[in-house]
Amino acid sequence: MTQPGSPQASSPAPDLSPTGSAWQELLPPMTAHEASVEANRCLYCYDAPCMQACPTHIDIPTFIRKIGTGNLRGSARTILESNFLGGTCARVCPVQELCEGACVLGADHKPIQIGRLQRHAVDHVQERGLSLFTPAPATGRRVAVVGSGPAGISAAAELAKAGHAVTLLEKRELAGGLSTYGIISLREPVEVAQREVEMVRALGAEVRTGYELRTRADLSGLLADHDAVFLGLGLGAVPAMGIPGEEAVLDGLEFIETAKLRRHDLPPARRVAVIGAGNTAIDAATMARRAGAEVVMVYRRTEAEMTAYRHEYEFALHEGISFAFLTQPVGVELDGQGGVTGLRCVKMALGAADASGRPRPEAVPGSEFVLPCDAVVKAIGQEKPALAAELGLALDSGYIAVDRDLRTSLDRVWAGGDCVRVRGSASTVMAVQDGKIAAASISAALGREADVILKPEVPTEVRHLPLYAQAHHPQTGTPETTHG
């Protein structure tokens, strides 16, 4: 176990104001000069492995080339044609694992900063309120999109562009789903998510908040008033752990929401234990740390089995967050008034692999101990969408069952995002792609082909520079046989 370090008495108090340095985005925006220099490092690969690695298949060489020539509006349009949430994904995508990880310069040089360049272009148009798309002529067809997270916004935007009348329904006060409520400000400020909501409105979609789909009758009502329904329901709450004292444990997603929207309402904790080792757990731990607490993350397996990305783990270490590996919480110690005084734990050892393929943690007899803390946050994943069964939808391992076009078992109902499991793991960028796939399928069913980019194609603006030839050593033959 790595012991948490004690903050020095001379350290300044964290600035919890709305513009405080503890809450600003981790990376500053690029200047025009920085963006131009970075863009001109790109080789504009003909076969573009970065584009292949992007789940939404943004034409990365083209948008970077346009930045290099000063055409930020054209660059943003190239991005948003493939990924309507380009501003969000520029900030929250694991680019180290995707586009930047595939960059041909990464082997011997520094990969192109694709995420920051994407943010530079998209922010340029969004901050100025520039309109880039004109919807097709109206079809007279109506589509309801339930849930305004990344999948819902993506679907609503593509459907509206195709000329359908779209109503985007959200149960919370603000639209945007996890982009608004569940991603910490250090990665994505609320304003970024709200700009994307406004972009959907600008396409003619109606955004209605305060609506919650609860029953099969509610769904039948939507189907009576609309030609199709898309469900972007997300996932449920953080599951219960079933340990004594759990009533005093804070929900990780609620903790992040408080830190993002009402940071002065954060509990005044000096020592915080965060249970879990995924990306959400690291986000919660980061917020607690930035609020001035000493933070330790508790995980029953080892560093090698963490579900968080490696770069997120390294970021947490850099923030001064400690880790207690091979440690299983078994109870929360409370004082007489219900306040937390510690997290009771037991040491673990790894045994044979379980159903997930990871070594099964097994308790070490006689190893129980108490980790002192005055707040406990749990971020151990989310429950599967319980509403799906209530709506009468067929399920697949607890998720909504869909076909390759994201049709559900109910006629005229599609679903996508975290509530389904068709491709890969849950992520913002995969949810955006689901929205595109569903929108294309819905639009085709309603009699109009949507202009949606679903598969990668050869970039349209390729410069055959000597530098490219040196890097790729292209063979004679058609460009399609050349590999980067």
mmCIF file of N, CA, C and O in Angstrom, residues 259-332:
data_model
loop_
_atom_site.group_PDB
_atom_site.id
_atom_site.type_symbol
_atom_site.label_atom_id
_atom_site.label_comp_id
_atom_site.label_asym_id
_atom_site.label_seq_id
_atom_site.Cartn_x
_atom_site.Cartn_y
_atom_site.Cartn_z
ATOM 1 N N ALA A 259 -18.866 18.729 -7.369
ATOM 2 C CA ALA A 259 -17.595 19.412 -7.588
ATOM 3 C C ALA A 259 -17.655 20.296 -8.826
ATOM 4 O O ALA A 259 -17.031 21.362 -8.868
ATOM 5 N N LYS A 260 -18.404 19.877 -9.827
ATOM 6 C CA LYS A 260 -18.450 20.616 -11.084
ATOM 7 C C LYS A 260 -19.417 21.798 -11.033
ATOM 8 O O LYS A 260 -19.094 22.887 -11.528
ATOM 9 N N LEU A 261 -20.590 21.591 -10.431
ATOM 10 C CA LEU A 261 -21.636 22.609 -10.491
ATOM 11 C C LEU A 261 -21.831 23.378 -9.192
ATOM 12 O O LEU A 261 -22.279 24.526 -9.223
ATOM 13 N N ARG A 262 -21.495 22.757 -8.052
ATOM 14 C CA ARG A 262 -21.738 23.405 -6.752
ATOM 15 C C ARG A 262 -20.542 23.144 -5.841
ATOM 16 O O ARG A 262 -20.686 22.620 -4.747
ATOM 17 N N ARG A 263 -19.368 23.550 -6.296
ATOM 18 C CA ARG A 263 -18.136 23.120 -5.622
ATOM 19 C C ARG A 263 -18.039 23.558 -4.172
ATOM 20 O O ARG A 263 -17.361 22.923 -3.366
ATOM 21 N N HIS A 264 -18.739 24.649 -3.806
ATOM 22 C CA HIS A 264 -18.703 25.069 -2.406
ATOM 23 C C HIS A 264 -19.537 24.148 -1.509
ATOM 24 O O HIS A 264 -19.488 24.265 -0.288
ATOM 25 N N ASP A 265 -20.309 23.229 -2.112
ATOM 26 C CA ASP A 265 -21.086 22.259 -1.344
ATOM 27 C C ASP A 265 -20.317 20.959 -1.098
ATOM 28 O O ASP A 265 -20.863 20.012 -0.530
ATOM 29 N N LEU A 266 -19.065 20.893 -1.525
ATOM 30 C CA LEU A 266 -18.271 19.693 -1.268
ATOM 31 C C LEU A 266 -18.101 19.492 0.235
ATOM 32 O O LEU A 266 -17.933 20.465 0.987
ATOM 33 N N PRO A 267 -18.142 18.247 0.706
ATOM 34 C CA PRO A 267 -17.959 18.012 2.145
ATOM 35 C C PRO A 267 -16.583 18.480 2.583
ATOM 36 O O PRO A 267 -15.589 18.278 1.878
ATOM 37 N N PRO A 268 -16.480 19.113 3.760
ATOM 38 C CA PRO A 268 -15.197 19.656 4.222
ATOM 39 C C PRO A 268 -14.283 18.555 4.768
ATOM 40 O O PRO A 268 -13.919 18.542 5.950
ATOM 41 N N ALA A 269 -13.923 17.622 3.933
ATOM 42 C CA ALA A 269 -13.128 16.479 4.376
ATOM 43 C C ALA A 269 -11.637 16.769 4.261
ATOM 44 O O ALA A 269 -11.186 17.421 3.324
ATOM 45 N N ARG A 270 -10.870 16.258 5.219
ATOM 46 C CA ARG A 270 -9.414 16.401 5.179
ATOM 47 C C ARG A 270 -8.756 15.152 4.615
ATOM 48 O O ARG A 270 -7.705 15.223 3.999
ATOM 49 N N ARG A 271 -9.408 13.990 4.827
ATOM 50 C CA ARG A 271 -8.874 12.716 4.333
ATOM 51 C C ARG A 271 -10.012 11.952 3.664
ATOM 52 O O ARG A 271 -11.020 11.654 4.299
ATOM 53 N N VAL A 272 -9.833 11.648 2.388
ATOM 54 C CA VAL A 272 -10.889 11.011 1.594
ATOM 55 C C VAL A 272 -10.385 9.684 1.050
ATOM 56 O O VAL A 272 -9.275 9.600 0.510
ATOM 57 N N ALA A 273 -11.199 8.654 1.198
ATOM 58 C CA ALA A 273 -10.924 7.356 0.577
ATOM 59 C C ALA A 273 -11.876 7.180 -0.588
ATOM 60 O O ALA A 273 -13.094 7.332 -0.428
ATOM 61 N N VAL A 274 -11.340 6.890 -1.765
ATOM 62 C CA VAL A 274 -12.145 6.663 -2.963
ATOM 63 C C VAL A 274 -12.052 5.183 -3.311
ATOM 64 O O VAL A 274 -10.955 4.658 -3.541
ATOM 65 N N ILE A 275 -13.199 4.515 -3.356
ATOM 66 C CA ILE A 275 -13.236 3.084 -3.652
ATOM 67 C C ILE A 275 -13.432 2.898 -5.155
ATOM 68 O O ILE A 275 -14.398 3.384 -5.728
ATOM 69 N N GLY A 276 -12.507 2.193 -5.790
ATOM 70 C CA GLY A 276 -12.569 1.965 -7.225
ATOM 71 C C GLY A 276 -11.270 2.388 -7.891
ATOM 72 O O GLY A 276 -10.448 3.092 -7.286
ATOM 73 N N ALA A 277 -11.080 1.952 -9.134
ATOM 74 C CA ALA A 277 -9.849 2.281 -9.843
ATOM 75 C C ALA A 277 -10.105 2.478 -11.332
ATOM 76 O O ALA A 277 -9.242 2.201 -12.160
ATOM 77 N N GLY A 278 -11.300 2.972 -11.670
ATOM 78 C CA GLY A 278 -11.600 3.319 -13.052
ATOM 79 C C GLY A 278 -11.403 4.802 -13.284
ATOM 80 O O GLY A 278 -10.974 5.546 -12.385
ATOM 81 N N ASN A 279 -11.744 5.252 -14.469
ATOM 82 C CA ASN A 279 -11.556 6.658 -14.800
ATOM 83 C C ASN A 279 -12.452 7.575 -13.968
ATOM 84 O O ASN A 279 -12.036 8.672 -13.585
ATOM 85 N N THR A 280 -13.678 7.118 -13.655
ATOM 86 C CA THR A 280 -14.567 7.922 -12.821
ATOM 87 C C THR A 280 -14.012 8.039 -11.410
ATOM 88 O O THR A 280 -14.082 9.104 -10.784
ATOM 89 N N ALA A 281 -13.453 6.952 -10.902
ATOM 90 C CA ALA A 281 -12.849 6.995 -9.569
ATOM 91 C C ALA A 281 -11.698 7.987 -9.532
ATOM 92 O O ALA A 281 -11.538 8.757 -8.562
ATOM 93 N N ILE A 282 -10.880 8.000 -10.576
ATOM 94 C CA ILE A 282 -9.764 8.944 -10.621
ATOM 95 C C ILE A 282 -10.283 10.375 -10.714
ATOM 96 O O ILE A 282 -9.732 11.290 -10.078
ATOM 97 N N ASP A 283 -11.361 10.591 -11.457
ATOM 98 C CA ASP A 283 -11.953 11.928 -11.519
ATOM 99 C C ASP A 283 -12.428 12.389 -10.143
ATOM 100 O O ASP A 283 -12.193 13.531 -9.737
ATOM 101 N N ALA A 284 -13.108 11.503 -9.419
ATOM 102 C CA ALA A 284 -13.589 11.859 -8.080
ATOM 103 C C ALA A 284 -12.427 12.134 -7.146
ATOM 104 O O ALA A 284 -12.449 13.103 -6.369
ATOM 105 N N ALA A 285 -11.403 11.300 -7.218
ATOM 106 C CA ALA A 285 -10.228 11.507 -6.376
ATOM 107 C C ALA A 285 -9.539 12.823 -6.708
ATOM 108 O O ALA A 285 -9.075 13.551 -5.808
ATOM 109 N N THR A 286 -9.484 13.157 -7.981
ATOM 110 C CA THR A 286 -8.853 14.413 -8.398
ATOM 111 C C THR A 286 -9.603 15.610 -7.840
ATOM 112 O O THR A 286 -8.990 16.574 -7.354
ATOM 113 N N MET A 287 -10.925 15.568 -7.883
ATOM 114 C CA MET A 287 -11.707 16.682 -7.347
ATOM 115 C C MET A 287 -11.509 16.830 -5.846
ATOM 116 O O MET A 287 -11.392 17.948 -5.327
ATOM 117 N N ALA A 288 -11.476 15.698 -5.136
ATOM 118 C CA ALA A 288 -11.239 15.762 -3.688
ATOM 119 C C ALA A 288 -9.856 16.326 -3.395
ATOM 120 O O ALA A 288 -9.674 17.137 -2.477
ATOM 121 N N ARG A 289 -8.887 15.907 -4.183
ATOM 122 C CA ARG A 289 -7.518 16.395 -3.996
ATOM 123 C C ARG A 289 -7.419 17.883 -4.291
ATOM 124 O O ARG A 289 -6.771 18.640 -3.556
ATOM 125 N N ARG A 290 -8.065 18.321 -5.370
ATOM 126 C CA ARG A 290 -8.026 19.736 -5.728
ATOM 127 C C ARG A 290 -8.744 20.606 -4.693
ATOM 128 O O ARG A 290 -8.471 21.796 -4.583
ATOM 129 N N ALA A 291 -9.687 19.991 -3.952
ATOM 130 C CA ALA A 291 -10.378 20.718 -2.890
ATOM 131 C C ALA A 291 -9.559 20.776 -1.604
ATOM 132 O O ALA A 291 -10.003 21.341 -0.606
ATOM 133 N N GLY A 292 -8.363 20.170 -1.618
ATOM 134 C CA GLY A 292 -7.458 20.279 -0.482
ATOM 135 C C GLY A 292 -7.351 19.061 0.396
ATOM 136 O O GLY A 292 -6.673 19.090 1.417
ATOM 137 N N ALA A 293 -8.024 17.959 0.027
ATOM 138 C CA ALA A 293 -8.010 16.767 0.873
ATOM 139 C C ALA A 293 -6.805 15.879 0.567
ATOM 140 O O ALA A 293 -6.254 15.897 -0.536
ATOM 141 N N GLU A 294 -6.427 15.096 1.545
ATOM 142 C CA GLU A 294 -5.462 14.008 1.378
ATOM 143 C C GLU A 294 -6.273 12.816 0.866
ATOM 144 O O GLU A 294 -7.274 12.438 1.469
ATOM 145 N N VAL A 295 -5.897 12.221 -0.256
ATOM 146 C CA VAL A 295 -6.745 11.240 -0.925
ATOM 147 C C VAL A 295 -5.998 9.934 -1.150
ATOM 148 O O VAL A 295 -4.840 9.929 -1.582
ATOM 149 N N VAL A 296 -6.690 8.827 -0.866
ATOM 150 C CA VAL A 296 -6.166 7.500 -1.180
ATOM 151 C C VAL A 296 -7.245 6.734 -1.937
ATOM 152 O O VAL A 296 -8.425 6.768 -1.569
ATOM 153 N N MET A 297 -6.854 6.081 -3.014
ATOM 154 C CA MET A 297 -7.773 5.247 -3.783
ATOM 155 C C MET A 297 -7.599 3.797 -3.353
ATOM 156 O O MET A 297 -6.465 3.305 -3.246
ATOM 157 N N VAL A 298 -8.712 3.123 -3.109
ATOM 158 C CA VAL A 298 -8.707 1.767 -2.569
ATOM 159 C C VAL A 298 -9.197 0.816 -3.651
ATOM 160 O O VAL A 298 -10.299 0.967 -4.190
ATOM 161 N N TYR A 299 -8.363 -0.197 -3.955
ATOM 162 C CA TYR A 299 -8.691 -1.117 -5.038
ATOM 163 C C TYR A 299 -8.299 -2.532 -4.636
ATOM 164 O O TYR A 299 -7.211 -2.758 -4.118
ATOM 165 N N ARG A 300 -9.184 -3.484 -4.915
ATOM 166 C CA ARG A 300 -8.984 -4.845 -4.426
ATOM 167 C C ARG A 300 -8.000 -5.646 -5.268
ATOM 168 O O ARG A 300 -7.587 -6.734 -4.861
ATOM 169 N N ARG A 301 -7.647 -5.151 -6.458
ATOM 170 C CA ARG A 301 -6.645 -5.822 -7.273
ATOM 171 C C ARG A 301 -5.372 -4.964 -7.307
ATOM 172 O O ARG A 301 -5.154 -4.150 -6.426
ATOM 173 N N THR A 302 -4.547 -5.157 -8.326
ATOM 174 C CA THR A 302 -3.285 -4.429 -8.397
ATOM 175 C C THR A 302 -3.337 -3.390 -9.509
ATOM 176 O O THR A 302 -4.296 -3.297 -10.280
ATOM 177 N N GLU A 303 -2.267 -2.638 -9.606
ATOM 178 C CA GLU A 303 -2.136 -1.633 -10.659
ATOM 179 C C GLU A 303 -2.362 -2.236 -12.047
ATOM 180 O O GLU A 303 -2.959 -1.610 -12.930
ATOM 181 N N ALA A 304 -1.894 -3.468 -12.256
ATOM 182 C CA ALA A 304 -1.997 -4.102 -13.572
ATOM 183 C C ALA A 304 -3.439 -4.358 -13.988
ATOM 184 O O ALA A 304 -3.726 -4.437 -15.190
ATOM 185 N N GLU A 305 -4.367 -4.498 -13.033
ATOM 186 C CA GLU A 305 -5.765 -4.815 -13.356
ATOM 187 C C GLU A 305 -6.667 -3.580 -13.333
ATOM 188 O O GLU A 305 -7.873 -3.697 -13.557
ATOM 189 N N MET A 306 -6.141 -2.411 -13.080
ATOM 190 C CA MET A 306 -6.968 -1.205 -13.054
ATOM 191 C C MET A 306 -7.687 -1.028 -14.386
ATOM 192 O O MET A 306 -7.118 -1.280 -15.448
ATOM 193 N N THR A 307 -8.938 -0.569 -14.329
ATOM 194 C CA THR A 307 -9.667 -0.289 -15.571
ATOM 195 C C THR A 307 -9.399 1.121 -16.085
ATOM 196 O O THR A 307 -9.736 1.432 -17.229
ATOM 197 N N ALA A 308 -8.805 1.972 -15.266
ATOM 198 C CA ALA A 308 -8.441 3.313 -15.728
ATOM 199 C C ALA A 308 -7.316 3.213 -16.753
ATOM 200 O O ALA A 308 -6.499 2.292 -16.721
ATOM 201 N N TYR A 309 -7.303 4.166 -17.665
ATOM 202 C CA TYR A 309 -6.209 4.222 -18.627
ATOM 203 C C TYR A 309 -4.900 4.509 -17.903
ATOM 204 O O TYR A 309 -4.882 5.166 -16.856
ATOM 205 N N ARG A 310 -3.807 4.034 -18.472
ATOM 206 C CA ARG A 310 -2.494 4.222 -17.857
ATOM 207 C C ARG A 310 -2.180 5.701 -17.645
ATOM 208 O O ARG A 310 -1.674 6.095 -16.597
ATOM 209 N N HIS A 311 -2.500 6.524 -18.645
ATOM 210 C CA HIS A 311 -2.177 7.947 -18.502
ATOM 211 C C HIS A 311 -3.012 8.601 -17.401
ATOM 212 O O HIS A 311 -2.577 9.570 -16.772
ATOM 213 N N GLU A 312 -4.215 8.067 -17.144
ATOM 214 C CA GLU A 312 -5.018 8.592 -16.046
ATOM 215 C C GLU A 312 -4.402 8.227 -14.692
ATOM 216 O O GLU A 312 -4.385 9.036 -13.757
ATOM 217 N N TYR A 313 -3.909 7.010 -14.595
ATOM 218 C CA TYR A 313 -3.231 6.582 -13.373
ATOM 219 C C TYR A 313 -2.004 7.447 -13.100
ATOM 220 O O TYR A 313 -1.790 7.922 -11.974
ATOM 221 N N GLU A 314 -1.216 7.686 -14.117
ATOM 222 C CA GLU A 314 -0.019 8.515 -13.952
ATOM 223 C C GLU A 314 -0.394 9.950 -13.592
ATOM 224 O O GLU A 314 0.294 10.599 -12.797
ATOM 225 N N PHE A 315 -1.496 10.430 -14.172
ATOM 226 C CA PHE A 315 -1.976 11.760 -13.818
ATOM 227 C C PHE A 315 -2.340 11.829 -12.334
ATOM 228 O O PHE A 315 -2.003 12.798 -11.640
ATOM 229 N N ALA A 316 -3.032 10.803 -11.835
ATOM 230 C CA ALA A 316 -3.425 10.783 -10.424
ATOM 231 C C ALA A 316 -2.198 10.800 -9.514
ATOM 232 O O ALA A 316 -2.169 11.507 -8.498
ATOM 233 N N LEU A 317 -1.200 10.029 -9.869
ATOM 234 C CA LEU A 317 0.029 10.043 -9.072
ATOM 235 C C LEU A 317 0.652 11.425 -9.059
ATOM 236 O O LEU A 317 1.136 11.903 -8.022
ATOM 237 N N HIS A 318 0.646 12.080 -10.202
ATOM 238 C CA HIS A 318 1.216 13.422 -10.297
ATOM 239 C C HIS A 318 0.432 14.421 -9.445
ATOM 240 O O HIS A 318 0.995 15.386 -8.926
ATOM 241 N N GLU A 319 -0.863 14.170 -9.282
ATOM 242 C CA GLU A 319 -1.699 15.047 -8.459
ATOM 243 C C GLU A 319 -1.455 14.843 -6.962
ATOM 244 O O GLU A 319 -1.962 15.606 -6.143
ATOM 245 N N GLY A 320 -0.722 13.811 -6.607
ATOM 246 C CA GLY A 320 -0.481 13.528 -5.201
ATOM 247 C C GLY A 320 -1.477 12.572 -4.591
ATOM 248 O O GLY A 320 -1.595 12.472 -3.356
ATOM 249 N N ILE A 321 -2.202 11.848 -5.428
ATOM 250 C CA ILE A 321 -3.166 10.851 -4.955
ATOM 251 C C ILE A 321 -2.435 9.539 -4.701
ATOM 252 O O ILE A 321 -1.605 9.118 -5.508
ATOM 253 N N SER A 322 -2.735 8.909 -3.575
ATOM 254 C CA SER A 322 -2.104 7.644 -3.214
ATOM 255 C C SER A 322 -3.028 6.472 -3.528
ATOM 256 O O SER A 322 -4.235 6.651 -3.733
ATOM 257 N N PHE A 323 -2.464 5.278 -3.565
ATOM 258 C CA PHE A 323 -3.225 4.075 -3.904
ATOM 259 C C PHE A 323 -2.991 2.985 -2.870
ATOM 260 O O PHE A 323 -1.843 2.751 -2.458
ATOM 261 N N ALA A 324 -4.075 2.352 -2.464
ATOM 262 C CA ALA A 324 -4.009 1.180 -1.601
ATOM 263 C C ALA A 324 -4.479 -0.007 -2.435
ATOM 264 O O ALA A 324 -5.678 -0.243 -2.579
ATOM 265 N N PHE A 325 -3.540 -0.717 -3.030
ATOM 266 C CA PHE A 325 -3.867 -1.873 -3.862
ATOM 267 C C PHE A 325 -4.067 -3.115 -3.002
ATOM 268 O O PHE A 325 -3.663 -3.156 -1.840
ATOM 269 N N LEU A 326 -4.690 -4.129 -3.607
ATOM 270 C CA LEU A 326 -4.969 -5.388 -2.904
ATOM 271 C C LEU A 326 -5.646 -5.119 -1.561
ATOM 272 O O LEU A 326 -5.318 -5.703 -0.533
ATOM 273 N N THR A 327 -6.627 -4.226 -1.607
ATOM 274 C CA THR A 327 -7.335 -3.801 -0.401
ATOM 275 C C THR A 327 -8.832 -3.788 -0.678
ATOM 276 O O THR A 327 -9.287 -3.145 -1.629
ATOM 277 N N GLN A 328 -9.596 -4.500 0.146
ATOM 278 C CA GLN A 328 -11.043 -4.615 -0.041
ATOM 279 C C GLN A 328 -11.777 -3.959 1.129
ATOM 280 O O GLN A 328 -11.606 -4.357 2.279
ATOM 281 N N PRO A 329 -12.607 -2.937 0.880
ATOM 282 C CA PRO A 329 -13.405 -2.363 1.964
ATOM 283 C C PRO A 329 -14.438 -3.363 2.470
ATOM 284 O O PRO A 329 -15.084 -4.053 1.670
ATOM 285 N N VAL A 330 -14.586 -3.431 3.777
ATOM 286 C CA VAL A 330 -15.585 -4.336 4.359
ATOM 287 C C VAL A 330 -16.529 -3.611 5.308
ATOM 288 O O VAL A 330 -17.463 -4.208 5.833
ATOM 289 N N GLY A 331 -16.309 -2.334 5.547
ATOM 290 C CA GLY A 331 -17.193 -1.576 6.426
ATOM 291 C C GLY A 331 -16.717 -0.156 6.586
ATOM 292 O O GLY A 331 -15.545 0.159 6.338
ATOM 293 N N VAL A 332 -17.650 0.718 6.974
ATOM 294 C CA VAL A 332 -17.324 2.123 7.217
ATOM 295 C C VAL A 332 -17.453 2.397 8.704
ATOM 296 O O VAL A 332 -18.489 2.100 9.310
#
